[in-house]
mmCIF file of C-alpha atoms and ligand atoms in Angstrom:
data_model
loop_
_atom_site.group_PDB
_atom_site.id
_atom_site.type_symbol
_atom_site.label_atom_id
_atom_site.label_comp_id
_atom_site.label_asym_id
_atom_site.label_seq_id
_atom_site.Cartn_x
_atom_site.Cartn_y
_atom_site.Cartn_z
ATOM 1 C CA UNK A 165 0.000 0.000 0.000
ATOM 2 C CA UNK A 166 1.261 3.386 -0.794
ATOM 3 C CA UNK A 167 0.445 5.238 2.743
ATOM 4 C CA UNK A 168 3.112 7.876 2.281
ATOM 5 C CA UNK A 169 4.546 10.275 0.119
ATOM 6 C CA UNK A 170 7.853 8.998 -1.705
ATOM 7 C CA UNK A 171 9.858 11.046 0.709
ATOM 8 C CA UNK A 172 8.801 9.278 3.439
ATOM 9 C CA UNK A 173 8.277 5.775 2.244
ATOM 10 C CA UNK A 174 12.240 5.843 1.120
ATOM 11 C CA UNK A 175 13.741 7.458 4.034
ATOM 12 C CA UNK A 176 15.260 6.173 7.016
ATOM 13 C CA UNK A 177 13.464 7.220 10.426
ATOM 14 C CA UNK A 178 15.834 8.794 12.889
ATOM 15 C CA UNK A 179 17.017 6.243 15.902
ATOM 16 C CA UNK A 180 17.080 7.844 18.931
ATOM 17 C CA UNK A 181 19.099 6.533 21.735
ATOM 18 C CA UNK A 182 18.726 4.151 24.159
ATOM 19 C CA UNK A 183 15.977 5.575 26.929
ATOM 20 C CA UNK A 184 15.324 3.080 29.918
ATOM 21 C CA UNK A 185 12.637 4.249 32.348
ATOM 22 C CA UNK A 186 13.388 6.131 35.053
ATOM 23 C CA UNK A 187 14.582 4.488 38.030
ATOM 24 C CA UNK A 188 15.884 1.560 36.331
ATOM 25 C CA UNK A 189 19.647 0.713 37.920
ATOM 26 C CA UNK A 190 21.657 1.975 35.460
ATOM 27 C CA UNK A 191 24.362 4.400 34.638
ATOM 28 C CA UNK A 192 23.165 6.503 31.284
ATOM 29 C CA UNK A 193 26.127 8.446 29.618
ATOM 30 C CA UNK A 194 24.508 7.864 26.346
ATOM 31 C CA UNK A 195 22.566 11.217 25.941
ATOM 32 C CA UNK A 196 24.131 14.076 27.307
ATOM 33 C CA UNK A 197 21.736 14.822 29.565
ATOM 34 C CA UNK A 198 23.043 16.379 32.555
ATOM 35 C CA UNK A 199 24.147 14.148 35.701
ATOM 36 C CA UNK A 200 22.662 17.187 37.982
ATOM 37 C CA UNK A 201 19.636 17.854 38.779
ATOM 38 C CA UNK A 202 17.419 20.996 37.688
ATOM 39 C CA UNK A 203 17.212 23.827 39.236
ATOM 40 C CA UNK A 204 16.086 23.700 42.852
ATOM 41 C CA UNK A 205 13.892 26.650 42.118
ATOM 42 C CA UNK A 206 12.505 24.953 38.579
ATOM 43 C CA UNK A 207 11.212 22.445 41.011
ATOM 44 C CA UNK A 208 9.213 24.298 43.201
ATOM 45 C CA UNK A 209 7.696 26.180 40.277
ATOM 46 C CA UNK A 210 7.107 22.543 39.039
ATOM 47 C CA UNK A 211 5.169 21.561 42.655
ATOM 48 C CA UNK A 212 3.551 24.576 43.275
ATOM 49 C CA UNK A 213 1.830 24.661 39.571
ATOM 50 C CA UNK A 214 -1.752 25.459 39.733
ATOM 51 C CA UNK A 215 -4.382 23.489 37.533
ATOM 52 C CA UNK A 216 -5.362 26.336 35.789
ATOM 53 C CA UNK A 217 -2.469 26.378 33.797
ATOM 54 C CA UNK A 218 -3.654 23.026 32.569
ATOM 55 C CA UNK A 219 -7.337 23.704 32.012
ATOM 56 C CA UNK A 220 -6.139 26.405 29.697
ATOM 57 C CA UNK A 221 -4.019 26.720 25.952
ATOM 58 C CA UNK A 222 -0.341 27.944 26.879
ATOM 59 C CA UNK A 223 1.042 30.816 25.619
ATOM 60 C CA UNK A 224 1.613 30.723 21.850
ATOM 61 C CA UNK A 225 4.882 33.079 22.319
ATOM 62 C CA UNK A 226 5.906 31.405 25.841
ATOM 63 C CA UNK A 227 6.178 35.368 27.209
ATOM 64 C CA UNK A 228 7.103 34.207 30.743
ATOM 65 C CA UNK A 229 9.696 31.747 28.958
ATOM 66 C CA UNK A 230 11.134 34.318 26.354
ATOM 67 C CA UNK A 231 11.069 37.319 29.011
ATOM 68 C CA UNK A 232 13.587 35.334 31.199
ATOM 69 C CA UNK A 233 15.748 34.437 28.120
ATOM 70 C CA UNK A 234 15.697 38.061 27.265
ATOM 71 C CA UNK A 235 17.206 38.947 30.755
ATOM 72 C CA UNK A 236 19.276 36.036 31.178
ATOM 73 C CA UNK A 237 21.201 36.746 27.600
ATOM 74 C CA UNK A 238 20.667 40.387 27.170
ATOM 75 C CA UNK A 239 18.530 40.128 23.691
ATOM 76 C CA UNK A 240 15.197 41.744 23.412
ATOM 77 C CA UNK A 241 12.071 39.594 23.069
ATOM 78 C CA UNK A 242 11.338 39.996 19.423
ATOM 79 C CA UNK A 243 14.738 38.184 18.441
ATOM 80 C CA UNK A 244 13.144 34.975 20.266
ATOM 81 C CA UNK A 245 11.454 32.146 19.308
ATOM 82 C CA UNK A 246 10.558 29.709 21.618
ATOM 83 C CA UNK A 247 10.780 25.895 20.875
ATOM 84 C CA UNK A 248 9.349 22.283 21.990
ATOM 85 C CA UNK A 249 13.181 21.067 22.429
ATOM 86 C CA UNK A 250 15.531 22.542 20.156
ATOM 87 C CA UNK A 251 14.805 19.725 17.991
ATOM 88 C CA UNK A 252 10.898 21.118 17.128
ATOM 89 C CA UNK A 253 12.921 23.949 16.129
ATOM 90 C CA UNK A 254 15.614 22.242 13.948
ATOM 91 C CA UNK A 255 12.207 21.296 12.058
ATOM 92 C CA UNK A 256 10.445 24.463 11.877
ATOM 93 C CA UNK A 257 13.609 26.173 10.402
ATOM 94 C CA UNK A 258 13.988 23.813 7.931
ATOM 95 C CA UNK A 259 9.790 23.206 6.932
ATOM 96 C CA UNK A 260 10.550 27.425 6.916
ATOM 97 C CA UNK A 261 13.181 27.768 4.656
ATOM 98 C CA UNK A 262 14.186 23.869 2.551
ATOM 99 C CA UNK A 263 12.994 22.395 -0.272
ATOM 100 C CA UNK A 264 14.092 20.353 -3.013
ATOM 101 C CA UNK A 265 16.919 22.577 -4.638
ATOM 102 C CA UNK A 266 16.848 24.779 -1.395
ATOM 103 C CA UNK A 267 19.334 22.935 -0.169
ATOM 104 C CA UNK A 268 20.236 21.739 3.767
ATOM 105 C CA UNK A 269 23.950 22.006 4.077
ATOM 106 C CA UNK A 270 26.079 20.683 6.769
ATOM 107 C CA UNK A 271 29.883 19.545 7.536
ATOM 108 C CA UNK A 272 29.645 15.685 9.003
ATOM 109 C CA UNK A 273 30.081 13.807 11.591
ATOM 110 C CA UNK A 274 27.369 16.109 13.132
ATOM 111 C CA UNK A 275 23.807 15.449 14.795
ATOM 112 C CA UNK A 276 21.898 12.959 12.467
ATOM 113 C CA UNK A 277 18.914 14.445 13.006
ATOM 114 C CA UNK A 278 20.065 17.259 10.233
ATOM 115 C CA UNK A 279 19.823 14.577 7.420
ATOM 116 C CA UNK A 280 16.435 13.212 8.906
ATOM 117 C CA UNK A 281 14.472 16.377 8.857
ATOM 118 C CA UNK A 282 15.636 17.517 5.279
ATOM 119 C CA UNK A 283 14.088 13.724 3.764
ATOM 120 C CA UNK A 284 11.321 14.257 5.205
ATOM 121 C CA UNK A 285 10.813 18.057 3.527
ATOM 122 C CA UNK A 286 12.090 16.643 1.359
ATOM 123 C CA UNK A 287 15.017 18.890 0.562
ATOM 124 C CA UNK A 288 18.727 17.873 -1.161
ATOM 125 C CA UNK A 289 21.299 17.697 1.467
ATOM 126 C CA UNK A 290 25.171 18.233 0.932
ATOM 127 C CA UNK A 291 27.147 16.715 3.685
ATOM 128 C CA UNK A 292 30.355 18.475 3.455
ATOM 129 C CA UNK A 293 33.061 15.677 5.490
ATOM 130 C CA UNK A 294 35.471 17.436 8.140
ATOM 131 C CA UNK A 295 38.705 17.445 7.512
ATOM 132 C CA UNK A 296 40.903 14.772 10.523
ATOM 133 C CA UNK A 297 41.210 17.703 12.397
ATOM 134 C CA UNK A 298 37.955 19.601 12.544
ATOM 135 C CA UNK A 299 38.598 22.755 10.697
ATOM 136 C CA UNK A 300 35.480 23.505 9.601
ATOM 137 C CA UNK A 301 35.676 23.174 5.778
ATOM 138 C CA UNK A 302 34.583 26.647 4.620
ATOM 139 C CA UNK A 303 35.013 26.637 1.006
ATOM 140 C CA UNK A 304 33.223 23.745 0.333
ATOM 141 C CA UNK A 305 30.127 24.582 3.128
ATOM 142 C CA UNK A 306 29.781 27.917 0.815
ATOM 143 C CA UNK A 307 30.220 26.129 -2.867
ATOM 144 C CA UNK A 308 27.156 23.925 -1.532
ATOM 145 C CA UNK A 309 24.931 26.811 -1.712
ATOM 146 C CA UNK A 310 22.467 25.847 1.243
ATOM 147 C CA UNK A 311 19.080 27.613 1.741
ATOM 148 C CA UNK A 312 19.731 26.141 5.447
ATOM 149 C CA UNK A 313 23.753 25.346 6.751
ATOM 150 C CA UNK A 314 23.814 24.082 10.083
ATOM 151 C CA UNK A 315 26.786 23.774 12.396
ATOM 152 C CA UNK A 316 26.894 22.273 15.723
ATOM 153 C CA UNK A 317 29.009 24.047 18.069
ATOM 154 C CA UNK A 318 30.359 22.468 20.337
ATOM 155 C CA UNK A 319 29.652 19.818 17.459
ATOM 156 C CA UNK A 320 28.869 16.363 18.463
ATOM 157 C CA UNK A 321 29.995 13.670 18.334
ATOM 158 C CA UNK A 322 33.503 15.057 17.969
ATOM 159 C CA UNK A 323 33.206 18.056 20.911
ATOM 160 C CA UNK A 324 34.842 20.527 18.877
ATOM 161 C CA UNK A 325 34.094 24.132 19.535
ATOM 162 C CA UNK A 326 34.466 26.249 15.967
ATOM 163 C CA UNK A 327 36.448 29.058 16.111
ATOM 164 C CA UNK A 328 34.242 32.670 15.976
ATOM 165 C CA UNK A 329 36.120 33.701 12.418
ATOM 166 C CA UNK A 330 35.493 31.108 10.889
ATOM 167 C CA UNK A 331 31.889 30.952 11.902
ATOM 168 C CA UNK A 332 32.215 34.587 10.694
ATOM 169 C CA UNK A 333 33.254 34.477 7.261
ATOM 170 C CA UNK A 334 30.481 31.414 7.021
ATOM 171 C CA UNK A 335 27.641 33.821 7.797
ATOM 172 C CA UNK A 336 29.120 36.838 5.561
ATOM 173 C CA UNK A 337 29.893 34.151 2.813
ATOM 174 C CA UNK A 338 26.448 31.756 2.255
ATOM 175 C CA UNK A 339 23.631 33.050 0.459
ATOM 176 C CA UNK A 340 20.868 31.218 2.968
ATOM 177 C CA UNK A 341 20.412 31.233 6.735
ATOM 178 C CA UNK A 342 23.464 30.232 8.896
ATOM 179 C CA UNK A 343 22.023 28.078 11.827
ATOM 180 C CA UNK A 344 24.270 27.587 14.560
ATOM 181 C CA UNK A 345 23.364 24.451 16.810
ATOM 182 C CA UNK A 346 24.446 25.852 20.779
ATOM 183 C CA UNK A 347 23.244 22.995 22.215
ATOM 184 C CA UNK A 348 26.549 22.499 24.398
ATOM 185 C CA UNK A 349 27.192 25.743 24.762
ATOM 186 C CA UNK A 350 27.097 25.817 28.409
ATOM 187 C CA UNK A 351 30.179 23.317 28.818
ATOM 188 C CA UNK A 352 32.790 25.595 26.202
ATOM 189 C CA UNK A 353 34.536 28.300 26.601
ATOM 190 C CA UNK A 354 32.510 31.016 24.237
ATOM 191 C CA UNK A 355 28.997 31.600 22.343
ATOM 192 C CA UNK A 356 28.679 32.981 18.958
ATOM 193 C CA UNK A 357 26.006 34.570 19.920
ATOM 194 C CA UNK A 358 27.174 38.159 18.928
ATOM 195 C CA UNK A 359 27.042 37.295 15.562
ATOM 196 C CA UNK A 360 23.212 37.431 15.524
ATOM 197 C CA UNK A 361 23.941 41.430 15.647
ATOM 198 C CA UNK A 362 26.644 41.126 13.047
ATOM 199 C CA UNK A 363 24.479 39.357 10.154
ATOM 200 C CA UNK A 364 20.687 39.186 9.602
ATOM 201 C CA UNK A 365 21.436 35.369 7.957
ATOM 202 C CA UNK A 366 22.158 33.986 11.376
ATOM 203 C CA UNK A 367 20.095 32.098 13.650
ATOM 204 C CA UNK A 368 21.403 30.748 17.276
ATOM 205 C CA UNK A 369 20.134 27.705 18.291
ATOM 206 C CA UNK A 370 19.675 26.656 22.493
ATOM 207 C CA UNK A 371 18.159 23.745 24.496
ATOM 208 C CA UNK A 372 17.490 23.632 28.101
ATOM 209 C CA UNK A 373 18.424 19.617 27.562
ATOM 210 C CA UNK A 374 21.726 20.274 28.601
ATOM 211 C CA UNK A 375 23.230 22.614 30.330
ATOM 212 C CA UNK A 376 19.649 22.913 32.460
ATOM 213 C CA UNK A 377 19.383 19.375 32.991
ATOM 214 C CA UNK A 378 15.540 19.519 31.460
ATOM 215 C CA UNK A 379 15.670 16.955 28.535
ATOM 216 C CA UNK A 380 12.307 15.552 29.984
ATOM 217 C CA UNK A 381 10.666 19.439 29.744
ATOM 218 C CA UNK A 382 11.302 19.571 25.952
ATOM 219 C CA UNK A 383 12.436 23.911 25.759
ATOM 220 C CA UNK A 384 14.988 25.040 23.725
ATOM 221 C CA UNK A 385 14.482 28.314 21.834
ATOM 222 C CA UNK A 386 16.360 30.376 18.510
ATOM 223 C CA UNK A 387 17.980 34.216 18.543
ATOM 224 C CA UNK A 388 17.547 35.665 15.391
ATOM 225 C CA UNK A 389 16.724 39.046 14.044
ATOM 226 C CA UNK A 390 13.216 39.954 14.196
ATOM 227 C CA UNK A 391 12.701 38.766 10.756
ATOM 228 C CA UNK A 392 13.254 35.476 10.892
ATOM 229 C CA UNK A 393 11.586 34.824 14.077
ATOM 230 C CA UNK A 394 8.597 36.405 12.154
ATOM 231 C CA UNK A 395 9.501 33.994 9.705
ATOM 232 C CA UNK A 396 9.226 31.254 11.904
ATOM 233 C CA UNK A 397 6.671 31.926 13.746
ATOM 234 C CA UNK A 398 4.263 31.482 10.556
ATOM 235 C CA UNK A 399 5.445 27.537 10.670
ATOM 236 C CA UNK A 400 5.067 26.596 14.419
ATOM 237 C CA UNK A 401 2.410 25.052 15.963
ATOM 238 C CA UNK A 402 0.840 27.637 17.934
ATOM 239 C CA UNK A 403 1.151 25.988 21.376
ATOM 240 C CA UNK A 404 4.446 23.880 20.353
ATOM 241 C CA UNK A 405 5.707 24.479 23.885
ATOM 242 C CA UNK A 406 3.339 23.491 26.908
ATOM 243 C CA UNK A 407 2.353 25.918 29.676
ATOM 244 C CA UNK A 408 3.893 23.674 32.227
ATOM 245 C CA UNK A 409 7.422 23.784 30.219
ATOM 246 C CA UNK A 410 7.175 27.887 30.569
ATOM 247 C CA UNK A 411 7.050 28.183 33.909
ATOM 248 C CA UNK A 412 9.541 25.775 34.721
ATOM 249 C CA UNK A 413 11.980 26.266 31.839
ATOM 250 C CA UNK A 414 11.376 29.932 33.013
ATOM 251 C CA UNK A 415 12.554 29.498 36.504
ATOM 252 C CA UNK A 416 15.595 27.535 35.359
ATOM 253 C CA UNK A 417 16.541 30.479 32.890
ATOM 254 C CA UNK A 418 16.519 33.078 35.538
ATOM 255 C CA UNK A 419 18.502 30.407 37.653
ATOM 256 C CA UNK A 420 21.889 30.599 35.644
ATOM 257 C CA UNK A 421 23.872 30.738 38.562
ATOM 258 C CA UNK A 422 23.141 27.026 39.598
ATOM 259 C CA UNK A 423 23.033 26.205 36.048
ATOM 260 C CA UNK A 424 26.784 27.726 35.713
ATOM 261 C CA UNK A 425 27.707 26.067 39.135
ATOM 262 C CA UNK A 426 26.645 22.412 37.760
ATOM 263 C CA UNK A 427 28.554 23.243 34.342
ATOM 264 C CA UNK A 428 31.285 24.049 36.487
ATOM 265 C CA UNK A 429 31.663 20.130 37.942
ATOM 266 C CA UNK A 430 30.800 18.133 34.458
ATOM 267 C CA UNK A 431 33.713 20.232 32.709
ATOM 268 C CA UNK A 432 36.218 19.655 35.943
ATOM 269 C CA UNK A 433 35.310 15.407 35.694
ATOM 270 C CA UNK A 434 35.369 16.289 32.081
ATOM 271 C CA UNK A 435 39.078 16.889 32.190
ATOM 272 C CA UNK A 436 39.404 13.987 34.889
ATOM 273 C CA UNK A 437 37.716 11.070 32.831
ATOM 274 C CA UNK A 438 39.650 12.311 29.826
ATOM 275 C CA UNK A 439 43.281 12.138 31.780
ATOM 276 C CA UNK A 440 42.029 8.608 33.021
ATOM 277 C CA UNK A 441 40.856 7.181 30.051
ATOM 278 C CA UNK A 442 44.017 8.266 27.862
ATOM 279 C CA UNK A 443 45.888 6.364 30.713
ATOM 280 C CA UNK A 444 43.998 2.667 29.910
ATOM 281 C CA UNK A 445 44.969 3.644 26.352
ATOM 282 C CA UNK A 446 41.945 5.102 24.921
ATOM 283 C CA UNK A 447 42.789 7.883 22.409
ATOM 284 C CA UNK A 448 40.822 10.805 23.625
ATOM 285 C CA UNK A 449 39.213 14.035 21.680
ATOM 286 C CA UNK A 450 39.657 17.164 23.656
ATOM 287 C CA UNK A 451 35.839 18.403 24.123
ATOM 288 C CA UNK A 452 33.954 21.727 24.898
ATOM 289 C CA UNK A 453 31.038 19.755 25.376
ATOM 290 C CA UNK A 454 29.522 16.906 28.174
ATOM 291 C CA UNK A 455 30.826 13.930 26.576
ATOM 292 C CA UNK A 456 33.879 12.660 24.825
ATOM 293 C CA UNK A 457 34.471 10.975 21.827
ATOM 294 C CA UNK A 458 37.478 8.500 22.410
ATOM 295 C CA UNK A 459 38.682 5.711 20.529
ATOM 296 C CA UNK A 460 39.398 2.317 22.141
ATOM 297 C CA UNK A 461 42.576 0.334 21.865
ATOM 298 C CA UNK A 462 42.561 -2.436 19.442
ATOM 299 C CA UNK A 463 39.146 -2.094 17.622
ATOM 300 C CA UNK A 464 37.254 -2.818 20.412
ATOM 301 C CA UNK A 465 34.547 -0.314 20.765
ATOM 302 C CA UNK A 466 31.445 -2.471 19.821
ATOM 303 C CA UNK A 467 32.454 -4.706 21.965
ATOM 304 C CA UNK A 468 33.213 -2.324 25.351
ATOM 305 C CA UNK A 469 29.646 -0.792 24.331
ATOM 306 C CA UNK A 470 28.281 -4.053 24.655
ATOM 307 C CA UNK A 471 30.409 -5.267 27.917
ATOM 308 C CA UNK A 472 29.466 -2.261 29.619
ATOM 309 C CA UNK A 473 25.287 -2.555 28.637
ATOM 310 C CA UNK A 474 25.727 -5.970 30.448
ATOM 311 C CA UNK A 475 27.242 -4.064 33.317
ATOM 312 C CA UNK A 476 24.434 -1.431 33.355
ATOM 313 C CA UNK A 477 26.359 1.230 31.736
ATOM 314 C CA UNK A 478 24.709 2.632 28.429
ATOM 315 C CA UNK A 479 27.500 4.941 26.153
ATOM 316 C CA UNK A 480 26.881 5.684 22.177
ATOM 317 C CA UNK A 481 28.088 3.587 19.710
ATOM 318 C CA UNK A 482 27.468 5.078 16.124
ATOM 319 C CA UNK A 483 27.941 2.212 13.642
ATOM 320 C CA UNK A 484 28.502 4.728 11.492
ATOM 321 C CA UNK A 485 31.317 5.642 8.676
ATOM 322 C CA UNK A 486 34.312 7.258 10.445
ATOM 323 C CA UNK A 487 32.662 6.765 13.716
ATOM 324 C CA UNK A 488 32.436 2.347 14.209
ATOM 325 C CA UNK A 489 35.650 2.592 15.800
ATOM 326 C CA UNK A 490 34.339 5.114 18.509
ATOM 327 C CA UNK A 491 32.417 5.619 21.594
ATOM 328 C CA UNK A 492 30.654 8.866 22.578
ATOM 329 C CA UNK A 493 30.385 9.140 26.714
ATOM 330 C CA UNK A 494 28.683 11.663 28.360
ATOM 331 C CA UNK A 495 30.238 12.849 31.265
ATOM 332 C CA UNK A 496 28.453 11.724 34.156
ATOM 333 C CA UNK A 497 29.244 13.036 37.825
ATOM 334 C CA UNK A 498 32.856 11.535 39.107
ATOM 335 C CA UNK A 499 31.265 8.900 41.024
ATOM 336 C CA UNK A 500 29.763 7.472 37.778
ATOM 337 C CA UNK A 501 32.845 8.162 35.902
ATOM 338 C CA UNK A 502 34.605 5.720 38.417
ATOM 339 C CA UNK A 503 31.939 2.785 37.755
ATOM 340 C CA UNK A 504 32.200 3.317 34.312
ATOM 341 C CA UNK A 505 36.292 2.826 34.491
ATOM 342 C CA UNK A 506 35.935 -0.084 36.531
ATOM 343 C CA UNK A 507 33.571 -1.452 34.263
ATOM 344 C CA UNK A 508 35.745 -0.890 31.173
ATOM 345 C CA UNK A 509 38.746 -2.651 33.101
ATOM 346 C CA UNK A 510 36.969 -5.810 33.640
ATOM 347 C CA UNK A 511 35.428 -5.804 29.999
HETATM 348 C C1 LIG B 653 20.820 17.280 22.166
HETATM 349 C C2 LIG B 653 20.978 18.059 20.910
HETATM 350 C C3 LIG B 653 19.922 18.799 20.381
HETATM 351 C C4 LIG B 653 18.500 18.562 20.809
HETATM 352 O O1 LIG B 653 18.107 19.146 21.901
HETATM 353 P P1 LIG B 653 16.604 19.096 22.352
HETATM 354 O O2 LIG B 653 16.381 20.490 22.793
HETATM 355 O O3 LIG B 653 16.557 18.095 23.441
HETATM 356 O O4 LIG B 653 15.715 18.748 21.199
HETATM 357 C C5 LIG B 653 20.144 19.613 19.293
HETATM 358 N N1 LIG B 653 21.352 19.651 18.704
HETATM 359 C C6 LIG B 653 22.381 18.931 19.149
HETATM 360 C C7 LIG B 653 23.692 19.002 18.451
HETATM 361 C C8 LIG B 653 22.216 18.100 20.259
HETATM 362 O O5 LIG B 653 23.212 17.328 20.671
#
């Protein structure tokens, strides 16, 4: 039976990783979510909420939501969109902007979901391969003419951070938007989020998945000027974020002092659990975000991935091109990152 369009019927679906149910006795560093907890005060917004806010349709622009961003990043609230996960916004910009010969352009390895959302526009992708050491590959990102390019920065899997020129001469160089992916920004050293000033083409990209510790909310949110929010906004489900994800995502905006505190620890046992790895022989990318990607000695990452899932330890194994010699592992809190080394000596 033909059910779907061609698009759909041909391409692959995306494969998320492994989610257990909370409470189940393992050690996740498969993710990135956050080994902290939320915000103390994101919680009691969470227990005190009042039914009303159910009985009634959220806020189509999340004000409370986009009013903290605006104080927390210093941007005013018509350069905000607000998002169900960063992902539902990953999809809006490119239902917005892609299709067919309005190409989706992006260096690779970088987050699959990229490639899934242009099939299912559909719209052509060029996936322009990083060089060995991550420079991001300019020329080539620019001769591929996107309507969309997106770059992940920090970029996973490899952690990278890309340098502000270079993310520079992208924006004043392609013809279509320039989406920048922040979705680890909290763990590196700097933001490109100036650039939104610098060049109308350029939308920033941030998730409260992260560096908030609220994967389960589903926030994240884009800076752009005025125009392409307006842009935007035309594609989005009107209530794509829920009125319960407002007030706490809200909370945990305004809260960026615990949120900077928590960063804090996952980038100190992110230097740690690099240093220890690299001495059992693993080879070991430096990172600017909450994982690593490190290479096993002697070809054995499949098989540590699947040693340490019998142990109750879940990393990311990407049997993918360039990658099926890897692991990605999230940084978890020290006391995790222990277990896990244990676990990897007895594999
Ligand atoms: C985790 C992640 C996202 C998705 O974040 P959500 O807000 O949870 O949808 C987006 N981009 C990259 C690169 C990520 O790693």
């Amino acid at each position: 039976m033909n059910y779907f369009r061609q698009a759909i019927a041909t391409m692959q679906g995306y494969t998320p990783g492994e989610q257990p149910k909370p409470g189940t006795p393992i050690i996740k560093l498969n993710t990135n979510e956050n080994p902290y907890p939320p915000s103390p005060k994101a919680i009691e917004v969470l227990r005190n909420l009042n039914d009303e806010w159910l009985r009634r349709y959220p806020d189509p622009y999340a004000r409370d939501f986009g009013n903290a961003v605006s104080e927390a990043l210093k941007v005013p609230n018509d350069w905000i969109i607000v998002a169900n996960g960063s992902d539902d916004l990953l999809n809006i910009l490119i239902r917005a902007c892609a299709e067919g010969k309005r190409k989706v352009v992006y260096p690779m390895p970088s987050y699959v979901l990229y490639r899934t959302l242009a099939s299912l526009q559909p719209a052509e992708t060029v996936e322009v391969p990083y060089p060995q050491d991550y420079r991001l590959p300019i020329d080539e990102l620019v001769a591929a003419n996107g309507a969309v390019t997106l770059i992940a920065t920090p970029n996973s899997p490899s952690g990278h951070l890309v340098p502000l020129d270079d993310l520079r001469e992208l924006a004043s160089r392609v013809s279509g938007v320039l989406a920048i992916d922040e979705a680890y920004v909290d763990f590196a050293d700097y933001s490109a989020l100036s650039l939104v000033r610098e060049f109308d083409n350029v939308i920033i990209l941030r998730t409260l998945s992260k560096g908030y510790a609220l994967a389960g909310l589903r926030l994240g949110f884009g800076i752009a000027n005025p125009e392409i929010i307006s842009g935007l906004f035309k594609v989005k489900d009107s209530y794509n974020v829920d009125a319960v994800a407002i007030l706490v995502g809200a909370a945990a905006m305004y809260d960026q002092e615990y949120k900077n505190v928590c960063a804090e620890k996952v980038k100190r046992s992110r230097t740690k659990l690099a240093t220890d790895l690299s001495q059992i022989g693993f080879k070991v990318r430096d990172s600017q975000g909450n994982f690593l990607l490190v290479t096993p000695p002697d070809n054995q990452a499949a098989a540590i991935y699947q040693a340490l899932k019998q142990q109750n330890i879940l990393v990311r194994y990407f049997n993918l091109p360039g990658l099926d010699d890897k692991l990605r592992i999230t940084v978890g809190t020290d006391e995790q990152n222990q277990k896990l080394l244990q676990a990897i000596d007895l594999s």
